[in-house]
Amino acid sequence: MDGGGGGGAEGELTAQETALYDRQIRVWGVDAQKRLSKAHVLVCGMNGTTTEFCKNIVLAGVGSLSLMDDHMVTEDDLNANFLIPPDESIYGGRSRAEVCCESMKDFNPMVRVSVEKGDPSLIDGEFLDKFDIVVVSGASLRTKLFINDNCRKRSKRIAFYAIDCKDSCGEIFVDLQKHSYVQKKPGGETGQQELTYPSLQEAISVHWNNLPRKTAKLYFAMRVLENYELSEGRSPGETTLSDIAAVLSRRKDMCDKMSLSESQIPTVLMERLLAAGKKEHPPVCAILGGILGQEVIKSISCKGDPIKNFFYFDAADGKGVMEDIPPPPSAN
């Protein structure tokens, strides 16, 4: 990873690694595999979506994976998290991170998988220096902004991703700060490209009236929901259909302030997000986790066009949409 990330491509792969990763080395090259084997990833929040992501990068041969989620496993976690065995004698009284870590180690014994205890909302910058990639899921907007800001303050570049699945809808946010990568051009030629990313705070602060009319409706709907949760002191998923009147009132206030028609945030979409609660739809988890795994591998290997800077998926139409949300003019 460039900019002080995963330690570059120095050092050789062992014969065992070369044999194990032979197929993917043929796809993205030995240099990318070396970078991947030196990258350290932190995942805050173990749910159906992040377990899909973890599976993908562990099978790909990431250097190490650290899991942070002190919440005790409940029966609800079994719905989408395939790493938790449906046996209370195994998961009872244990944290999500502990149970998932134990299961994840079986996927690839050459990858170091461990548990980091703690509260993501209290992570300090020095702790983050151990990692090249930080993925946050199921956290409040305040926690996501806090971790993203801390990633940006470190002397080395730490890529930040936020990913959430609301039943049949999903959102991924990407902040690679300054990212250089090799882009394949028509005719098989390659060229060096550089992208500059806004922070999460910048990306959600842009005036809606300045965005293209075709901007994904989920972008606006997720902003309304997180704004409501933040002001009401709710954890993600705690807002339900019984709150729909208050949430629609918040939608109206935000649309009036941002000079956006409320029709850009359909009531039926807000109802779907509220009805979802904390529920994840496993097929959507697999899609989001697959996309995120692919993006993290691109970031580490510095090969291929990365998402900039939001990705949305809605099972209602089966479409995945990328949105490049620029920072407000004052942030440039």
Short mmCIF file of C-alpha atoms in Angstrom, two decimals:
data_model
loop_
_atom_site.label_atom_id
_atom_site.label_comp_id
_atom_site.label_asym_id
_atom_site.label_seq_id
_atom_site.Cartn_x
_atom_site.Cartn_y
_atom_site.Cartn_z
CA MET A 1 0.00 0.00 0.00
CA ASP A 2 1.41 3.38 -0.92
CA GLY A 3 1.96 6.32 1.38
CA GLY A 4 3.34 4.29 4.28
CA GLY A 5 0.76 1.53 4.09
CA GLY A 6 1.40 -2.18 4.01
CA GLY A 7 5.17 -2.05 3.70
CA GLY A 8 5.43 -2.21 -0.09
CA ALA A 9 6.48 -5.29 -2.01
CA GLU A 10 9.82 -6.03 -0.39
CA GLY A 11 10.44 -9.60 0.79
CA GLU A 12 9.55 -12.77 -1.02
CA LEU A 13 6.53 -15.04 -0.75
CA THR A 14 7.26 -18.44 0.73
CA ALA A 15 6.92 -21.53 -1.42
CA GLN A 16 3.80 -22.42 0.57
CA GLU A 17 2.24 -18.99 -0.11
CA THR A 18 3.12 -19.16 -3.80
CA ALA A 19 1.47 -22.57 -4.10
CA LEU A 20 -1.62 -21.59 -2.09
CA TYR A 21 -2.22 -18.31 -3.90
CA ASP A 22 -1.14 -19.51 -7.37
CA ARG A 23 -4.47 -18.77 -9.09
CA GLN A 24 -4.86 -15.23 -7.80
CA ILE A 25 -1.19 -14.44 -8.44
CA ARG A 26 -1.95 -15.18 -12.08
CA VAL A 27 -4.78 -12.63 -11.91
CA TRP A 28 -3.16 -9.71 -10.09
CA GLY A 29 0.56 -10.59 -10.05
CA VAL A 30 3.15 -11.51 -7.45
CA ASP A 31 3.82 -7.89 -6.46
CA ALA A 32 0.16 -7.39 -5.48
CA GLN A 33 0.20 -10.64 -3.49
CA LYS A 34 3.31 -9.50 -1.60
CA ARG A 35 1.59 -6.22 -0.69
CA LEU A 36 -1.51 -8.10 0.41
CA SER A 37 0.51 -10.47 2.62
CA LYS A 38 1.97 -7.46 4.47
CA ALA A 39 -1.29 -5.57 4.99
CA HIS A 40 -2.99 -5.33 8.38
CA VAL A 41 -6.76 -4.89 8.53
CA LEU A 42 -8.99 -3.85 11.45
CA VAL A 43 -12.73 -4.55 11.33
CA CYS A 44 -14.95 -2.81 13.91
CA GLY A 45 -18.38 -4.44 14.07
CA MET A 46 -18.96 -8.12 13.25
CA ASN A 47 -22.20 -8.72 11.35
CA GLY A 48 -23.36 -10.53 8.23
CA THR A 49 -21.77 -7.99 5.91
CA THR A 50 -18.37 -7.74 7.55
CA THR A 51 -18.08 -11.52 7.93
CA GLU A 52 -18.49 -11.84 4.16
CA PHE A 53 -15.75 -9.24 3.72
CA CYS A 54 -13.46 -10.96 6.24
CA LYS A 55 -13.89 -14.31 4.51
CA ASN A 56 -12.87 -12.77 1.18
CA ILE A 57 -9.70 -11.07 2.35
CA VAL A 58 -8.60 -13.99 4.53
CA LEU A 59 -8.94 -16.37 1.59
CA ALA A 60 -7.03 -13.83 -0.55
CA GLY A 61 -4.12 -13.92 1.91
CA VAL A 62 -4.10 -10.63 3.81
CA GLY A 63 -1.26 -10.32 6.34
CA SER A 64 -3.41 -10.03 9.44
CA LEU A 65 -7.03 -9.40 10.41
CA SER A 66 -8.08 -7.93 13.75
CA LEU A 67 -11.72 -8.07 14.87
CA MET A 68 -13.26 -5.60 17.33
CA ASP A 69 -16.77 -6.22 18.67
CA ASP A 70 -17.32 -6.73 22.39
CA HIS A 71 -21.09 -7.25 22.07
CA MET A 72 -22.21 -10.63 23.39
CA VAL A 73 -23.61 -12.98 20.73
CA THR A 74 -27.41 -13.22 20.70
CA GLU A 75 -29.76 -15.45 18.74
CA ASP A 76 -30.47 -12.54 16.36
CA ASP A 77 -26.83 -12.67 15.21
CA LEU A 78 -27.41 -16.10 13.70
CA ASN A 79 -29.68 -14.69 10.97
CA ALA A 80 -26.89 -13.35 8.75
CA ASN A 81 -23.55 -14.07 10.46
CA PHE A 82 -22.44 -17.45 9.13
CA LEU A 83 -19.32 -17.46 11.34
CA ILE A 84 -21.41 -18.02 14.47
CA PRO A 85 -22.34 -21.69 14.97
CA PRO A 86 -26.07 -22.17 15.79
CA ASP A 87 -25.17 -23.76 19.10
CA GLU A 88 -25.61 -21.74 22.27
CA SER A 89 -23.14 -23.97 24.11
CA ILE A 90 -20.49 -22.59 21.73
CA TYR A 91 -21.46 -18.92 21.50
CA GLY A 92 -23.16 -18.38 24.88
CA GLY A 93 -21.50 -15.70 26.99
CA ARG A 94 -18.91 -14.90 24.32
CA SER A 95 -18.39 -11.78 22.22
CA ARG A 96 -19.07 -11.62 18.49
CA ALA A 97 -15.39 -10.93 17.84
CA GLU A 98 -14.25 -13.98 19.84
CA VAL A 99 -16.64 -16.41 18.15
CA CYS A 100 -16.00 -15.02 14.66
CA CYS A 101 -12.24 -15.07 15.21
CA GLU A 102 -12.32 -18.73 16.16
CA SER A 103 -14.32 -19.65 13.05
CA MET A 104 -12.32 -17.41 10.72
CA LYS A 105 -8.99 -19.05 11.57
CA ASP A 106 -10.14 -22.22 9.78
CA PHE A 107 -10.47 -20.41 6.43
CA ASN A 108 -6.74 -19.81 5.96
CA PRO A 109 -4.17 -20.92 8.59
CA MET A 110 -1.57 -18.65 6.97
CA VAL A 111 -3.44 -15.49 7.97
CA ARG A 112 -3.17 -14.14 11.52
CA VAL A 113 -6.66 -13.51 12.89
CA SER A 114 -7.02 -11.96 16.34
CA VAL A 115 -9.41 -10.11 18.64
CA GLU A 116 -8.96 -6.49 19.71
CA LYS A 117 -11.05 -5.69 22.78
CA GLY A 118 -12.39 -2.18 23.21
CA ASP A 119 -14.94 0.37 22.16
CA PRO A 120 -14.50 1.70 18.58
CA SER A 121 -15.79 5.11 19.70
CA LEU A 122 -12.75 5.42 22.00
CA ILE A 123 -10.03 4.29 19.56
CA ASP A 124 -6.98 6.53 19.69
CA GLY A 125 -4.76 7.39 16.77
CA GLU A 126 -1.71 5.56 18.10
CA PHE A 127 -3.70 2.32 18.17
CA LEU A 128 -4.63 2.82 14.50
CA ASP A 129 -0.96 3.02 13.49
CA LYS A 130 -0.86 -0.79 13.57
CA PHE A 131 -3.23 -0.99 10.61
CA ASP A 132 -3.33 -0.13 6.92
CA ILE A 133 -7.08 -0.64 6.45
CA VAL A 134 -9.91 0.18 8.88
CA VAL A 135 -13.45 -1.04 8.23
CA VAL A 136 -16.35 0.18 10.40
CA SER A 137 -19.87 -1.26 10.40
CA GLY A 138 -22.96 -0.90 12.56
CA ALA A 139 -21.54 2.20 14.26
CA SER A 140 -23.13 5.57 14.90
CA LEU A 141 -22.34 8.47 12.60
CA ARG A 142 -20.40 10.08 15.45
CA THR A 143 -18.16 6.99 15.79
CA LYS A 144 -17.58 6.74 12.03
CA LEU A 145 -16.60 10.41 11.82
CA PHE A 146 -14.32 10.04 14.85
CA ILE A 147 -12.44 7.03 13.45
CA ASN A 148 -12.21 8.53 9.95
CA ASP A 149 -10.80 11.75 11.40
CA ASN A 150 -8.22 9.80 13.45
CA CYS A 151 -7.17 7.81 10.36
CA ARG A 152 -6.55 11.08 8.53
CA LYS A 153 -4.42 12.53 11.34
CA ARG A 154 -1.82 9.76 11.29
CA SER A 155 1.55 10.22 9.60
CA LYS A 156 0.97 7.16 7.41
CA ARG A 157 -2.01 6.71 5.11
CA ILE A 158 -4.74 4.53 6.61
CA ALA A 159 -7.59 3.64 4.26
CA PHE A 160 -11.03 3.99 5.85
CA TYR A 161 -14.22 2.17 4.86
CA ALA A 162 -17.71 2.32 6.37
CA ILE A 163 -20.19 -0.36 5.33
CA ASP A 164 -23.79 -0.95 6.39
CA CYS A 165 -26.59 -3.25 5.28
CA LYS A 166 -30.20 -2.30 6.00
CA ASP A 167 -32.04 -5.50 5.07
CA SER A 168 -32.17 -5.27 1.25
CA CYS A 169 -30.25 -1.96 0.95
CA GLY A 170 -26.58 -1.26 1.46
CA GLU A 171 -24.05 1.59 1.56
CA ILE A 172 -20.25 1.60 1.37
CA PHE A 173 -18.18 4.74 1.97
CA VAL A 174 -14.52 4.89 0.93
CA ASP A 175 -11.78 7.32 2.00
CA LEU A 176 -8.33 6.52 0.58
CA GLN A 177 -7.10 10.10 1.17
CA LYS A 178 -4.50 10.42 -1.64
CA HIS A 179 -4.35 7.22 -3.66
CA SER A 180 -2.00 6.37 -6.53
CA TYR A 181 -2.72 3.31 -8.62
CA VAL A 182 -2.10 1.65 -11.96
CA GLN A 183 -5.01 1.94 -14.38
CA LYS A 184 -5.46 -0.29 -17.39
CA LYS A 185 -6.23 1.70 -20.52
CA PRO A 186 -7.84 0.61 -23.80
CA GLY A 187 -5.40 -1.44 -25.85
CA GLY A 188 -3.78 -3.03 -22.81
CA GLU A 189 -1.61 -0.04 -21.90
CA THR A 190 -1.23 1.02 -18.28
CA GLY A 191 -0.90 4.43 -16.69
CA GLN A 192 -0.42 5.91 -13.24
CA GLN A 193 -3.45 7.67 -11.78
CA GLU A 194 -3.94 9.65 -8.58
CA LEU A 195 -7.18 10.35 -6.74
CA THR A 196 -7.87 12.66 -3.81
CA TYR A 197 -10.75 11.67 -1.54
CA PRO A 198 -12.88 13.82 0.78
CA SER A 199 -13.37 12.77 4.39
CA LEU A 200 -16.71 11.35 5.49
CA GLN A 201 -17.53 14.68 7.14
CA GLU A 202 -16.87 16.51 3.88
CA ALA A 203 -18.78 13.97 1.81
CA ILE A 204 -21.95 14.30 3.87
CA SER A 205 -21.71 18.08 4.22
CA VAL A 206 -22.10 18.95 0.54
CA HIS A 207 -25.25 20.94 -0.26
CA TRP A 208 -27.77 18.58 -1.86
CA ASN A 209 -28.80 21.14 -4.44
CA ASN A 210 -25.26 21.01 -5.85
CA LEU A 211 -25.48 17.27 -6.57
CA PRO A 212 -26.63 15.80 -9.91
CA ARG A 213 -30.34 15.02 -10.14
CA LYS A 214 -29.52 11.35 -10.75
CA THR A 215 -27.71 10.98 -7.40
CA ALA A 216 -28.81 7.73 -5.74
CA LYS A 217 -31.88 8.21 -3.57
CA LEU A 218 -30.23 5.98 -0.96
CA TYR A 219 -27.52 8.63 -0.47
CA PHE A 220 -30.13 11.15 0.70
CA ALA A 221 -32.22 8.59 2.63
CA MET A 222 -29.19 7.39 4.62
CA ARG A 223 -28.31 10.99 5.50
CA VAL A 224 -31.84 11.62 6.81
CA LEU A 225 -31.76 8.43 8.91
CA GLU A 226 -28.33 9.04 10.41
CA ASN A 227 -29.20 12.71 11.11
CA TYR A 228 -32.32 11.60 12.97
CA GLU A 229 -30.42 8.91 14.93
CA LEU A 230 -27.71 11.39 15.86
CA SER A 231 -30.13 14.06 17.12
CA GLU A 232 -32.23 11.53 19.04
CA GLY A 233 -29.25 9.69 20.54
CA ARG A 234 -30.29 6.43 18.89
CA SER A 235 -27.93 3.59 18.01
CA PRO A 236 -28.08 2.38 14.40
CA GLY A 237 -31.10 0.13 13.89
CA GLU A 238 -33.00 1.39 16.93
CA THR A 239 -35.25 3.64 14.86
CA THR A 240 -38.33 1.73 13.71
CA LEU A 241 -41.51 2.21 11.67
CA SER A 242 -43.18 3.69 14.73
CA ASP A 243 -40.86 6.70 14.22
CA ILE A 244 -41.86 7.26 10.60
CA ALA A 245 -43.76 10.53 11.25
CA ALA A 246 -40.78 12.09 13.02
CA VAL A 247 -38.34 10.81 10.39
CA LEU A 248 -40.48 12.22 7.55
CA SER A 249 -40.61 15.53 9.39
CA ARG A 250 -36.79 15.45 9.53
CA ARG A 251 -36.74 14.65 5.81
CA LYS A 252 -38.87 17.74 5.11
CA ASP A 253 -36.63 19.97 7.24
CA MET A 254 -33.47 18.74 5.54
CA CYS A 255 -34.95 18.99 2.03
CA ASP A 256 -36.17 22.53 2.70
CA LYS A 257 -32.74 23.52 3.99
CA MET A 258 -30.95 21.85 1.06
CA SER A 259 -33.43 23.05 -1.66
CA LEU A 260 -34.20 19.46 -2.66
CA SER A 261 -37.59 18.04 -3.59
CA GLU A 262 -38.85 15.50 -1.07
CA SER A 263 -39.67 13.24 -4.01
CA GLN A 264 -35.92 12.53 -4.25
CA ILE A 265 -36.30 10.61 -0.96
CA PRO A 266 -39.39 8.44 -1.45
CA THR A 267 -41.47 7.70 1.63
CA VAL A 268 -41.52 4.01 0.70
CA LEU A 269 -37.69 3.97 0.80
CA MET A 270 -37.61 5.57 4.25
CA GLU A 271 -40.21 3.00 5.41
CA ARG A 272 -38.03 0.16 4.14
CA LEU A 273 -34.98 1.48 5.99
CA LEU A 274 -36.93 1.86 9.24
CA ALA A 275 -38.59 -1.55 8.90
CA ALA A 276 -35.14 -3.12 8.47
CA GLY A 277 -34.01 -2.17 11.96
CA LYS A 278 -30.78 -4.13 12.52
CA LYS A 279 -31.80 -6.91 10.11
CA GLU A 280 -29.49 -7.83 7.24
CA HIS A 281 -30.50 -9.79 4.14
CA PRO A 282 -27.79 -12.48 3.65
CA PRO A 283 -27.67 -12.27 -0.19
CA VAL A 284 -27.15 -8.49 0.09
CA CYS A 285 -24.46 -9.08 2.73
CA ALA A 286 -22.66 -11.34 0.26
CA ILE A 287 -22.81 -8.68 -2.48
CA LEU A 288 -21.62 -5.85 -0.23
CA GLY A 289 -18.91 -7.98 1.39
CA GLY A 290 -17.73 -9.08 -2.05
CA ILE A 291 -17.55 -5.51 -3.34
CA LEU A 292 -15.70 -4.33 -0.24
CA GLY A 293 -13.22 -7.22 -0.41
CA GLN A 294 -12.50 -6.35 -4.01
CA GLU A 295 -12.05 -2.65 -3.15
CA VAL A 296 -9.67 -3.33 -0.26
CA ILE A 297 -7.55 -5.60 -2.46
CA LYS A 298 -7.44 -2.83 -5.11
CA SER A 299 -6.37 -0.33 -2.47
CA ILE A 300 -3.59 -2.54 -1.10
CA SER A 301 -2.31 -3.68 -4.50
CA CYS A 302 -2.63 -0.20 -6.06
CA LYS A 303 -4.16 -1.81 -9.15
CA GLY A 304 -7.53 -1.03 -10.71
CA ASP A 305 -10.00 1.84 -10.47
CA PRO A 306 -11.28 2.11 -6.87
CA ILE A 307 -14.73 3.29 -5.83
CA LYS A 308 -14.85 7.03 -5.26
CA ASN A 309 -16.46 7.45 -2.86
CA PHE A 310 -19.89 5.86 -2.20
CA PHE A 311 -21.41 2.58 -3.40
CA TYR A 312 -25.10 1.73 -3.08
CA PHE A 313 -26.98 -1.49 -3.63
CA ASP A 314 -30.74 -1.95 -3.55
CA ALA A 315 -32.22 -5.42 -4.04
CA ALA A 316 -35.49 -3.77 -5.15
CA ASP A 317 -33.95 -3.08 -8.55
CA GLY A 318 -30.84 -5.26 -8.28
CA LYS A 319 -28.55 -2.37 -9.18
CA GLY A 320 -25.24 -1.32 -7.72
CA VAL A 321 -24.45 2.38 -8.11
CA MET A 322 -21.26 4.35 -7.49
CA GLU A 323 -21.54 8.00 -6.46
CA ASP A 324 -18.62 10.41 -6.50
CA ILE A 325 -19.74 12.94 -3.88
CA PRO A 326 -17.32 15.90 -3.87
CA PRO A 327 -16.43 17.89 -0.79
CA PRO A 328 -18.12 21.27 -0.28
CA PRO A 329 -16.29 24.12 -2.10
CA SER A 330 -14.89 25.45 1.20
CA ALA A 331 -13.20 22.05 1.86
CA ASN A 332 -11.18 22.09 -1.36
#
